Coordinates of N, CA and C in Angstrom, one line a residue:
I1 N 2.0 -3.2 4.4 CA 3.1 -3.2 5.3 C 4.0 -2.0 5.0
S2 N 4.6 -1.4 6.1 CA 5.5 -0.3 5.9 C 6.6 -0.5 6.9
H3 N 7.8 0.0 6.6 CA 8.9 -0.2 7.5 C 8.6 0.4 8.9
Q4 N 8.9 -0.4 9.9 CA 8.7 -0.1 11.3 C 7.2 -0.3 11.7
N5 N 6.3 -0.6 10.8 CA 4.9 -0.7 11.1 C 4.3 -1.8 10.3
H6 N 3.2 -2.4 10.8 CA 2.4 -3.3 10.0 C 1.0 -3.4 10.6
A7 N 0.1 -3.8 9.7 CA -1.3 -3.8 10.1 C -1.6 -4.9 11.1
Q8 N -2.4 -4.6 12.1 CA -2.8 -5.6 13.1 C -4.4 -5.7 13.0
P9 N -4.9 -6.9 12.5 CA -6.3 -7.0 12.4 C -7.0 -6.7 13.8
G10 N -8.0 -5.8 13.7 CA -8.7 -5.5 14.9 C -8.1 -4.3 15.7
Y11 N -6.8 -4.0 15.4 CA -6.1 -2.9 16.1 C -5.6 -1.8 15.3
G12 N -5.9 -1.8 14.0 CA -5.5 -0.7 13.1 C -4.1 -1.0 12.7
I13 N -3.1 -0.2 13.1 CA -1.7 -0.2 12.7 C -0.8 -0.5 13.9
G14 N -0.1 -1.5 13.9 CA 0.8 -1.8 15.0 C 2.3 -1.4 14.7
Q15 N 3.0 -0.9 15.7 CA 4.3 -0.4 15.5 C 5.3 -1.1 16.4
Y16 N 6.5 -1.4 15.8 CA 7.5 -2.1 16.6 C 8.9 -1.4 16.4
H17 N 9.8 -1.6 17.3 CA 11.1 -1.1 17.2 C 12.1 -2.3 17.1
L18 N 12.9 -2.3 16.0 CA 13.9 -3.3 15.8 C 15.2 -3.0 16.4
S19 N 15.8 -4.0 17.1 CA 17.1 -3.7 17.7 C 18.2 -3.6 16.7
T20 N 18.0 -4.3 15.5 CA 19.0 -4.2 14.4 C 18.2 -3.7 13.2
A21 N 18.7 -2.6 12.6 CA 18.0 -2.0 11.5 C 17.7 -3.0 10.4
W22 N 16.5 -3.0 9.9 CA 16.0 -3.8 8.7 C 15.9 -5.3 9.0
D23 N 16.3 -5.7 10.2 CA 16.3 -7.2 10.5 C 15.1 -7.6 11.4
I24 N 14.1 -8.1 10.8 CA 12.9 -8.5 11.6 C 13.1 -9.7 12.5
S25 N 14.2 -10.4 12.3 CA 14.5 -11.5 13.2 C 15.2 -11.0 14.5
S26 N 15.6 -9.7 14.5 CA 16.2 -9.1 15.7 C 15.1 -8.9 16.8
T27 N 15.5 -8.5 18.0 CA 14.5 -8.2 19.0 C 13.6 -7.1 18.6
A28 N 12.3 -7.4 18.6 CA 11.3 -6.4 18.2 C 10.5 -6.0 19.4
S29 N 10.6 -4.7 19.8 CA 9.8 -4.2 20.9 C 8.5 -3.6 20.5
W30 N 7.4 -4.0 21.1 CA 6.1 -3.5 20.7 C 6.0 -2.1 21.3
L31 N 5.6 -1.2 20.4 CA 5.5 0.3 20.8 C 4.1 0.7 20.9
G32 N 3.1 -0.1 20.4 CA 1.7 0.2 20.6 C 1.0 0.2 19.2
A33 N -0.3 0.4 19.3 CA -1.1 0.4 18.1 C -1.8 1.7 17.9
F34 N -2.1 2.0 16.6 CA -2.9 3.2 16.3 C -4.2 2.8 15.6
D35 N -5.3 3.1 16.2 CA -6.6 2.9 15.6 C -7.1 4.1 14.9
P36 N -7.1 4.2 13.6 CA -7.6 5.5 12.9 C -8.9 6.0 13.4
A37 N -9.8 5.0 13.7 CA -11.2 5.4 14.1 C -11.2 6.1 15.5
S38 N -10.0 6.1 16.2 CA -10.0 6.7 17.6 C -9.5 8.2 17.5
V39 N -9.1 8.6 16.3 CA -8.6 10.0 16.2 C -9.8 11.0 16.0
A40 N -9.8 12.0 16.8 CA -10.9 13.0 16.7 C -10.8 13.7 15.4
G41 N -11.9 14.0 14.7 CA -11.9 14.7 13.5 C -12.9 14.2 12.5
R42 N -13.0 14.8 11.4 CA -14.1 14.4 10.4 C -13.8 13.1 9.8
G43 N -14.9 12.2 9.8 CA -14.9 11.0 9.0 C -13.8 10.0 9.2
D44 N -13.5 9.8 10.5 CA -12.5 8.7 10.8 C -12.9 7.4 10.2
P45 N -12.0 6.6 9.6 CA -12.4 5.4 8.9 C -13.0 4.4 9.9
A46 N -14.1 3.8 9.5 CA -14.7 2.7 10.3 C -13.9 1.5 10.3
Y47 N -13.1 1.3 9.2 CA -12.1 0.2 9.2 C -11.0 0.6 8.3
T48 N -9.8 -0.1 8.5 CA -8.6 0.2 7.7 C -8.2 -0.9 6.9
V49 N -7.9 -0.7 5.6 CA -7.5 -1.8 4.7 C -6.1 -1.6 4.2
G50 N -5.5 -0.5 4.3 CA -4.2 -0.2 3.9 C -3.7 1.1 4.3
F51 N -2.3 1.2 4.4 CA -1.7 2.5 4.8 C -0.3 2.6 4.2
D52 N 0.2 3.9 4.2 CA 1.5 4.2 3.8 C 2.0 5.5 4.5
F53 N 3.3 5.7 4.5 CA 3.9 6.9 5.0 C 4.6 7.7 4.0
S54 N 4.7 9.0 4.2 CA 5.6 9.8 3.4 C 7.0 9.4 3.7
V55 N 7.9 9.7 2.8 CA 9.3 9.2 2.9 C 10.0 9.8 4.1
D56 N 9.5 10.9 4.7 CA 10.2 11.5 5.8 C 9.4 11.1 7.1
G57 N 8.3 10.3 7.0 CA 7.6 9.9 8.2 C 6.7 10.9 8.9
T58 N 6.5 12.0 8.2 CA 5.7 13.1 8.8 C 4.2 13.0 8.4
K59 N 3.9 12.2 7.4 CA 2.6 12.0 6.9 C 2.2 10.5 6.9
L60 N 1.0 10.2 7.3 CA 0.4 8.9 7.2 C -0.9 8.9 6.4
Y61 N -1.0 7.9 5.5 CA -2.1 7.9 4.6 C -2.8 6.5 4.8
V62 N -4.1 6.5 5.1 CA -4.9 5.3 5.4 C -6.1 5.3 4.4
I63 N -6.3 4.1 3.9 CA -7.5 3.9 3.1 C -8.5 3.1 3.9
G64 N -9.7 3.5 3.9 CA -10.8 2.9 4.7 C -12.1 3.4 4.4
W65 N -13.1 3.0 5.1 CA -14.5 3.4 4.9 C -14.8 4.7 5.6
D66 N -15.3 5.7 4.8 CA -15.7 7.0 5.4 C -17.2 7.0 5.7
S67 N -17.5 7.0 7.0 CA -18.9 6.9 7.5 C -19.7 8.1 7.2
L68 N -19.1 9.2 6.8 CA -19.8 10.4 6.5 C -20.2 10.5 5.0
S69 N -19.2 10.2 4.1 CA -19.5 10.2 2.7 C -20.0 8.9 2.2
L70 N -20.0 7.8 3.0 CA -20.4 6.5 2.7 C -19.7 6.0 1.4
T71 N -18.4 6.2 1.4 CA -17.6 5.7 0.3 C -16.2 5.4 0.9
D72 N -15.4 4.6 0.2 CA -14.0 4.4 0.6 C -13.3 5.7 0.4
A73 N -12.3 6.0 1.3 CA -11.7 7.3 1.2 C -10.2 7.1 1.6
V74 N -9.4 8.1 1.2 CA -8.0 8.2 1.7 C -8.0 9.3 2.8
F75 N -7.4 8.9 4.0 CA -7.3 9.8 5.1 C -5.9 10.2 5.3
E76 N -5.7 11.5 5.3 CA -4.3 12.0 5.5 C -4.1 12.5 6.9
Y77 N -3.0 12.0 7.6 CA -2.7 12.4 8.9 C -1.3 13.0 9.0
T78 N -1.2 13.9 9.9 CA 0.1 14.6 10.1 C 0.7 14.0 11.4
L79 N 2.0 13.7 11.4 CA 2.7 13.2 12.6 C 3.6 14.3 13.1
S80 N 3.4 14.8 14.3 CA 4.2 15.9 14.8 C 5.6 15.4 15.1
T81 N 5.7 14.1 15.5 CA 7.0 13.4 15.6 C 7.1 12.4 14.5
P82 N 8.1 12.5 13.6 CA 8.2 11.6 12.5 C 8.2 10.1 13.0
W83 N 7.4 9.3 12.3 CA 7.3 7.8 12.5 C 6.6 7.4 13.8
S84 N 6.2 8.4 14.6 CA 5.6 8.1 15.9 C 4.1 8.1 15.8
L85 N 3.5 6.9 16.0 CA 2.0 6.8 15.9 C 1.3 7.4 17.2
Q86 N 2.1 7.9 18.1 CA 1.5 8.5 19.3 C 1.3 10.0 19.0
S87 N 1.6 10.5 17.8 CA 1.5 12.0 17.5 C 0.7 12.2 16.3
V88 N -0.4 11.5 16.1 CA -1.1 11.5 14.8 C -2.3 12.4 14.9
V89 N -2.5 13.3 13.9 CA -3.6 14.2 13.8 C -4.2 14.1 12.4
L90 N -5.5 13.9 12.3 CA -6.2 13.9 11.0 C -6.2 15.3 10.4
T91 N -5.8 15.4 9.1 CA -5.8 16.7 8.5 C -6.7 16.8 7.3
N92 N -6.8 15.7 6.4 CA -7.6 15.8 5.2 C -8.1 14.5 4.8
T93 N -9.2 14.5 4.0 CA -9.7 13.3 3.4 C -10.0 13.4 1.9
F94 N -10.0 12.3 1.2 CA -10.3 12.3 -0.2 C -11.2 11.1 -0.5
S95 N -12.4 11.3 -1.0 CA -13.3 10.2 -1.4 C -12.9 9.5 -2.7
I96 N -13.0 8.2 -2.6 CA -12.6 7.4 -3.8 C -13.9 7.0 -4.6
I97 N -14.1 7.6 -5.7 CA -15.3 7.4 -6.5 C -15.0 6.9 -7.9
P98 N -15.5 5.7 -8.3 CA -15.2 5.2 -9.6 C -15.6 6.1 -10.7
D99 N -14.9 6.1 -11.9 CA -15.2 7.0 -12.9 C -16.6 6.7 -13.6
G100 N -17.1 5.5 -13.4 CA -18.4 5.2 -14.0 C -18.4 4.9 -15.4
I101 N -17.2 5.0 -16.1 CA -17.1 4.7 -17.5 C -16.3 3.3 -17.7
L102 N -15.1 3.3 -17.2 CA -14.3 2.1 -17.2 C -14.8 1.1 -16.2
Y103 N -15.1 1.6 -15.0 CA -15.5 0.7 -13.9 C -16.7 1.4 -13.1
V104 N -17.7 0.6 -12.9 CA -18.9 1.1 -12.1 C -18.7 1.0 -10.6
S105 N -17.8 0.1 -10.2 CA -17.5 0.0 -8.8 C -16.0 -0.4 -8.6
V106 N -15.4 0.0 -7.5 CA -14.0 -0.4 -7.3 C -13.9 -0.8 -5.8
N107 N -12.9 -1.7 -5.6 CA -12.7 -2.2 -4.2 C -11.2 -2.3 -4.0
F108 N -10.6 -1.3 -3.3 CA -9.2 -1.3 -3.1 C -8.7 -1.9 -1.8
N109 N -7.5 -2.5 -1.9 CA -7.0 -3.2 -0.7 C -5.8 -2.5 -0.1
S110 N -5.1 -1.6 -0.8 CA -3.9 -1.0 -0.3 C -3.6 0.4 -1.0
I111 N -2.7 1.1 -0.4 CA -2.3 2.4 -0.9 C -0.8 2.6 -0.9
K112 N -0.3 3.4 -1.8 CA 1.1 3.7 -1.8 C 1.3 5.1 -2.3
I113 N 2.3 5.8 -1.7 CA 2.7 7.1 -2.1 C 4.1 7.1 -2.7
S114 N 4.3 7.8 -3.8 CA 5.6 7.8 -4.4 C 6.5 8.5 -3.5
N115 N 7.8 8.2 -3.6 CA 8.8 8.8 -2.7 C 8.9 10.3 -2.8
D116 N 8.6 10.9 -4.0 CA 8.7 12.3 -4.2 C 7.3 13.0 -3.9
G117 N 6.3 12.3 -3.4 CA 5.1 12.9 -3.1 C 4.2 13.4 -4.2
S118 N 4.5 12.9 -5.4 CA 3.8 13.4 -6.6 C 2.7 12.5 -7.1
R119 N 2.7 11.3 -6.6 CA 1.7 10.3 -7.1 C 1.2 9.4 -5.9
L120 N -0.1 9.0 -6.1 CA -0.7 8.0 -5.2 C -1.2 6.9 -6.0
Y121 N -1.1 5.7 -5.4 CA -1.6 4.5 -6.1 C -2.5 3.7 -5.2
L122 N -3.5 3.1 -5.8 CA -4.5 2.2 -5.1 C -4.5 0.9 -5.8
I123 N -4.5 -0.2 -5.1 CA -4.5 -1.5 -5.8 C -5.7 -2.3 -5.3
G124 N -6.4 -3.0 -6.2 CA -7.5 -3.8 -5.9 C -8.2 -4.3 -7.1
T125 N -9.5 -4.2 -7.2 CA -10.3 -4.7 -8.3 C -11.4 -3.7 -8.7
G126 N -11.8 -3.8 -10.0 CA -12.9 -2.9 -10.5 C -13.8 -3.8 -11.3
V127 N -15.1 -3.4 -11.2 CA -16.2 -4.1 -12.0 C -16.5 -3.2 -13.2
P128 N -16.2 -3.8 -14.4 CA -16.5 -3.0 -15.6 C -17.9 -2.6 -15.9
S129 N -18.8 -3.5 -15.6 CA -20.3 -3.2 -15.7 C -21.0 -4.2 -14.8
L130 N -22.3 -3.8 -14.5 CA -23.1 -4.7 -13.7 C -23.2 -6.1 -14.2
G131 N -23.0 -7.1 -13.3 CA -23.1 -8.5 -13.7 C -21.8 -9.1 -14.2
Q132 N -20.7 -8.2 -14.4 CA -19.4 -8.7 -14.9 C -18.5 -9.0 -13.7
P133 N -17.6 -9.9 -13.8 CA -16.7 -10.2 -12.6 C -15.7 -9.0 -12.4
A134 N -15.2 -8.9 -11.2 CA -14.2 -7.8 -10.9 C -12.9 -8.2 -11.5
V135 N -12.1 -7.3 -12.0 CA -10.8 -7.5 -12.6 C -9.7 -6.7 -11.8
P136 N -8.5 -7.3 -11.7 CA -7.4 -6.6 -10.9 C -7.0 -5.4 -11.6
I137 N -6.8 -4.3 -10.8 CA -6.4 -3.0 -11.3 C -5.5 -2.2 -10.4
V138 N -4.7 -1.3 -10.9 CA -4.0 -0.3 -10.1 C -4.6 1.1 -10.6
A139 N -5.0 1.9 -9.6 CA -5.5 3.3 -9.9 C -4.4 4.2 -9.6
Q140 N -4.0 5.1 -10.5 CA -3.0 6.1 -10.3 C -3.5 7.5 -10.3
Y141 N -3.1 8.3 -9.2 CA -3.6 9.6 -9.1 C -2.3 10.5 -9.0
D142 N -2.5 11.8 -9.4 CA -1.4 12.8 -9.3 C -1.8 13.8 -8.2
F143 N -0.7 14.2 -7.5 CA -0.9 15.3 -6.5 C -0.6 16.6 -7.2
D144 N -1.5 17.5 -7.2 CA -1.3 18.9 -7.7 C -0.4 19.6 -6.7
V145 N -0.6 19.4 -5.4 CA 0.2 19.9 -4.3 C 0.8 18.6 -3.7
L146 N 2.2 18.6 -3.6 CA 2.8 17.4 -3.1 C 2.2 16.9 -1.7
Y147 N 1.9 15.7 -1.6 CA 1.5 15.0 -0.4 C 0.1 15.5 0.1
D148 N -0.6 16.3 -0.6 CA -1.9 16.9 -0.1 C -3.0 16.2 -0.8
V149 N -3.8 15.3 -0.1 CA -4.8 14.5 -0.8 C -6.0 15.3 -1.3
T150 N -6.2 16.6 -0.8 CA -7.2 17.4 -1.3 C -6.9 17.9 -2.7
S151 N -5.7 17.7 -3.2 CA -5.3 18.2 -4.5 C -5.2 17.0 -5.5
L152 N -5.6 15.8 -5.1 CA -5.5 14.6 -6.0 C -6.3 14.8 -7.2
I153 N -5.7 14.4 -8.4 CA -6.3 14.4 -9.7 C -6.2 12.9 -10.2
F154 N -7.3 12.4 -10.6 CA -7.3 11.0 -11.2 C -6.5 11.0 -12.4
G155 N -5.6 9.9 -12.5 CA -4.8 9.7 -13.7 C -5.3 8.6 -14.6
D156 N -5.2 7.4 -14.1 CA -5.6 6.3 -15.0 C -5.8 5.0 -14.2
Y157 N -6.6 4.1 -14.8 CA -6.7 2.7 -14.3 C -5.8 1.9 -15.1
I158 N -5.0 1.0 -14.5 CA -4.1 0.1 -15.3 C -4.5 -1.3 -14.9
G159 N -4.8 -2.1 -15.9 CA -5.1 -3.5 -15.6 C -3.9 -4.3 -15.3
I160 N -4.0 -5.3 -14.4 CA -2.9 -6.2 -14.1 C -3.4 -7.7 -14.2
P161 N -3.7 -8.2 -15.4 CA -4.4 -9.4 -15.6 C -3.6 -10.7 -15.1
E162 N -2.2 -10.5 -14.9 CA -1.4 -11.6 -14.4 C -1.7 -11.9 -13.0
S163 N -2.4 -11.0 -12.3 CA -2.7 -11.2 -10.9 C -4.2 -11.7 -10.7
I164 N -4.4 -12.4 -9.6 CA -5.8 -12.9 -9.3 C -6.4 -12.1 -8.2
V165 N -5.6 -12.0 -7.1 CA -6.1 -11.2 -5.9 C -5.0 -10.3 -5.5
P166 N -4.8 -9.1 -6.1 CA -3.8 -8.2 -5.8 C -4.1 -7.6 -4.4
R167 N -3.0 -7.6 -3.5 CA -3.3 -7.1 -2.2 C -2.4 -5.9 -1.8
D168 N -1.2 -5.7 -2.4 CA -0.4 -4.6 -2.0 C 0.6 -4.3 -3.1
I169 N 1.2 -3.1 -3.1 CA 2.2 -2.7 -4.1 C 3.3 -2.0 -3.4
A170 N 4.5 -2.2 -3.9 CA 5.7 -1.5 -3.4 C 6.6 -1.1 -4.6
F171 N 7.4 -0.1 -4.4 CA 8.3 0.4 -5.5 C 9.7 0.4 -5.1
S172 N 10.6 0.3 -6.0 CA 12.0 0.5 -5.7 C 12.2 2.0 -5.4
S173 N 13.3 2.3 -4.8 CA 13.5 3.7 -4.4 C 13.6 4.7 -5.5
N174 N 14.0 4.2 -6.7 CA 14.1 5.1 -7.9 C 12.8 5.1 -8.7
G175 N 11.8 4.3 -8.3 CA 10.5 4.4 -9.0 C 10.5 3.7 -10.3
L176 N 11.5 2.8 -10.6 CA 11.5 2.2 -11.9 C 11.1 0.7 -11.8
Q177 N 10.9 0.2 -10.6 CA 10.5 -1.2 -10.4 C 9.3 -1.2 -9.5
A178 N 8.3 -2.0 -9.8 CA 7.1 -2.2 -8.9 C 6.9 -3.6 -8.6
F179 N 6.4 -3.9 -7.4 CA 6.2 -5.3 -7.0 C 4.8 -5.4 -6.4
I180 N 4.0 -6.3 -6.9 CA 2.6 -6.5 -6.4 C 2.5 -7.9 -5.8
T181 N 2.0 -7.9 -4.6 CA 1.8 -9.2 -3.9 C 0.4 -9.7 -4.3
D182 N 0.3 -11.0 -4.6 CA -1.0 -11.6 -5.1 C -1.3 -12.8 -4.2
S183 N -2.3 -12.7 -3.4 CA -2.7 -13.7 -2.5 C -3.4 -14.9 -3.1
G184 N -3.9 -14.6 -4.4 CA -4.6 -15.7 -5.1 C -3.6 -16.7 -5.6
L185 N -2.4 -16.2 -6.1 CA -1.4 -17.1 -6.6 C -0.2 -17.3 -5.6
I186 N -0.3 -16.6 -4.5 CA 0.7 -16.7 -3.4 C 2.1 -16.4 -4.0
K187 N 2.2 -15.2 -4.6 CA 3.5 -14.8 -5.1 C 3.5 -13.3 -5.3
V188 N 4.7 -12.8 -5.6 CA 5.0 -11.4 -5.9 C 5.3 -11.3 -7.4
H189 N 4.6 -10.3 -8.0 CA 4.9 -10.0 -9.4 C 5.8 -8.8 -9.5
Q190 N 6.7 -8.8 -10.5 CA 7.6 -7.7 -10.7 C 7.3 -7.0 -12.0
Y191 N 7.3 -5.6 -12.0 CA 7.1 -4.8 -13.2 C 8.2 -3.8 -13.3
T192 N 8.5 -3.4 -14.6 CA 9.5 -2.4 -14.9 C 8.8 -1.2 -15.6
M193 N 9.1 0.0 -15.1 CA 8.5 1.2 -15.7 C 9.6 1.9 -16.5
T194 N 9.2 2.4 -17.7 CA 10.1 3.2 -18.5 C 10.2 4.6 -18.0
T195 N 9.1 5.1 -17.3 CA 9.1 6.4 -16.7 C 9.0 6.2 -15.2
A196 N 9.9 6.8 -14.4 CA 9.9 6.6 -13.0 C 8.6 7.0 -12.4
W197 N 8.0 6.2 -11.5 CA 6.8 6.4 -10.8 C 5.5 6.5 -11.6
D198 N 5.6 6.2 -12.9 CA 4.5 6.2 -13.7 C 4.1 4.7 -14.1
F199 N 3.1 4.2 -13.4 CA 2.7 2.8 -13.6 C 2.0 2.6 -14.9
T200 N 1.6 3.7 -15.6 CA 1.0 3.5 -16.9 C 2.1 3.1 -17.9
S201 N 3.4 3.3 -17.6 CA 4.5 2.9 -18.4 C 5.0 1.6 -18.0
S202 N 4.3 0.8 -17.2 CA 4.9 -0.4 -16.7 C 4.8 -1.6 -17.7
M203 N 5.7 -2.5 -17.6 CA 5.7 -3.8 -18.3 C 5.9 -4.9 -17.4
Y204 N 5.1 -6.0 -17.5 CA 5.2 -7.1 -16.7 C 6.6 -7.8 -17.0
S205 N 7.4 -8.0 -16.0 CA 8.8 -8.5 -16.3 C 8.8 -10.1 -16.4
E206 N 7.7 -10.7 -16.1 CA 7.7 -12.2 -16.0 C 8.5 -12.8 -14.9
R207 N 9.0 -11.9 -14.0 CA 9.7 -12.4 -12.8 C 8.8 -12.4 -11.6
N208 N 8.9 -13.5 -10.8 CA 8.0 -13.7 -9.7 C 8.8 -14.3 -8.5
L209 N 8.3 -13.9 -7.3 CA 8.8 -14.5 -6.1 C 7.7 -15.4 -5.5
F210 N 7.9 -16.7 -5.5 CA 6.9 -17.7 -5.1 C 7.0 -17.8 -3.5
L211 N 5.8 -17.8 -2.9 CA 5.8 -17.8 -1.4 C 5.1 -19.0 -0.9
W212 N 4.9 -20.0 -1.7 CA 4.1 -21.2 -1.3 C 4.6 -21.9 -0.1
N213 N 6.0 -22.0 0.0 CA 6.6 -22.7 1.1 C 6.8 -21.8 2.4
Q214 N 6.6 -20.5 2.3 CA 6.8 -19.6 3.4 C 5.6 -19.2 4.1
Q215 N 4.5 -18.8 3.3 CA 3.3 -18.3 3.9 C 2.2 -18.4 2.9
Y216 N 1.0 -18.1 3.3 CA -0.2 -18.0 2.5 C -1.0 -16.7 2.8
N217 N -2.0 -16.4 2.0 CA -2.7 -15.1 2.2 C -1.8 -13.9 2.4
N218 N -0.8 -13.9 1.5 CA 0.2 -12.8 1.6 C -0.5 -11.5 1.2
S219 N -0.4 -10.5 2.2 CA -1.3 -9.3 2.1 C -0.5 -8.0 2.1
G220 N 0.8 -8.1 2.3 CA 1.5 -6.8 2.4 C 2.9 -7.0 1.9
I221 N 3.5 -5.9 1.3 CA 4.9 -6.0 0.8 C 5.6 -4.7 1.0
F222 N 6.9 -4.8 1.2 CA 7.7 -3.6 1.4 C 9.1 -3.9 0.9
I223 N 9.7 -2.9 0.2 CA 11.1 -3.1 -0.2 C 12.0 -2.2 0.6
G224 N 13.0 -2.8 1.3 CA 13.8 -2.0 2.2 C 15.3 -2.2 2.1
N225 N 16.0 -1.5 2.9 CA 17.5 -1.5 3.0 C 18.1 -1.4 1.6
N226 N 17.7 -0.3 0.9 CA 18.3 0.0 -0.4 C 18.1 -1.0 -1.4
G227 N 16.9 -1.7 -1.3 CA 16.6 -2.7 -2.3 C 17.2 -4.0 -2.1
T228 N 17.8 -4.3 -1.0 CA 18.4 -5.6 -0.7 C 17.5 -6.5 0.0
R229 N 16.4 -6.1 0.5 CA 15.4 -6.9 1.2 C 14.0 -6.7 0.8
I230 N 13.2 -7.8 0.7 CA 11.8 -7.7 0.5 C 11.1 -8.3 1.7
Y231 N 10.1 -7.5 2.2 CA 9.3 -8.0 3.4 C 7.9 -8.3 2.9
S232 N 7.4 -9.5 3.3 CA 6.1 -9.9 2.9 C 5.3 -10.3 4.1
A233 N 4.2 -9.7 4.3 CA 3.3 -10.0 5.4 C 2.2 -11.0 5.0
G234 N 2.0 -12.0 5.7 CA 1.0 -13.0 5.4 C 0.7 -13.9 6.5
Q235 N 0.3 -15.1 6.3 CA -0.1 -16.0 7.3 C 0.8 -17.3 7.2
F236 N 1.4 -17.6 8.2 CA 2.0 -18.9 8.4 C 2.0 -19.0 9.9
G237 N 0.8 -19.1 10.5 CA 0.5 -18.4 11.7 C 0.0 -17.1 11.3
A238 N 0.7 -16.0 11.7 CA 0.5 -14.7 11.2 C 1.9 -14.0 11.3
S239 N 2.5 -13.9 10.1 CA 3.9 -13.5 10.2 C 4.3 -12.5 9.1
T240 N 5.5 -11.9 9.3 CA 6.2 -11.1 8.3 C 7.5 -11.8 8.0
E241 N 7.7 -12.1 6.7 CA 9.0 -12.7 6.3 C 9.8 -11.7 5.5
S242 N 11.1 -11.9 5.6 CA 12.0 -11.0 4.8 C 12.8 -11.9 3.9
F243 N 13.1 -11.4 2.7 CA 13.8 -12.2 1.6 C 14.9 -11.3 1.1
E244 N 16.1 -11.9 0.8 CA 17.2 -11.1 0.2 C 17.3 -11.6 -1.3
P245 N 17.2 -10.7 -2.2 CA 17.3 -11.0 -3.6 C 18.7 -11.5 -3.9
S246 N 18.8 -12.6 -4.7 CA 20.1 -13.1 -5.1 C 20.6 -12.6 -6.4

């Protein structure tokens, strides 16, 4: 989930306009959907499992299946009009290949870009060796050139054993807090980083937001309005809920 946009199964990414900023209970006007597979260019994803924007809305990043490389990949798009899904052009791709040492296969559900464009994060599961069960992980990459996926350098895999089915990750605006939504436990886990935007320095805070009474299959999370609201996408029907931290 990303501010002003959320995933629509079967339609790629759907976009709405809110009549009141940050308030999803206000009148939401449907602006249309963007299907990454419909954009002309190399290796458009056959399906989309996660997406994120640069902080200025001029870049869109999608994780999905690359039919040319036959691997999951990150697809980088440029938006000629910030935040407008009607002005999207595919610019670069980056294939996601497991290191073969810590994990022989990986399966990621979501993607996040740091606010300063220096890091990229993927969240999902990895299989340590053949025959072993998959374990929840976050993969962290560094951008050698800000926001350019062709310059990505693998950083590290970080285990998140307190999660069962991690689906999405969000950060506070200063990069010192991380939030992971877990559809297996139907809650949000909170982490604290000693170094901003470096998830390898994270510590599990033991703080959780339980969603049992609001939704299930929670699959997306976003922190908005200067950290005063949390948005969680999931099913109660099919909904997006907002919460205000007390």
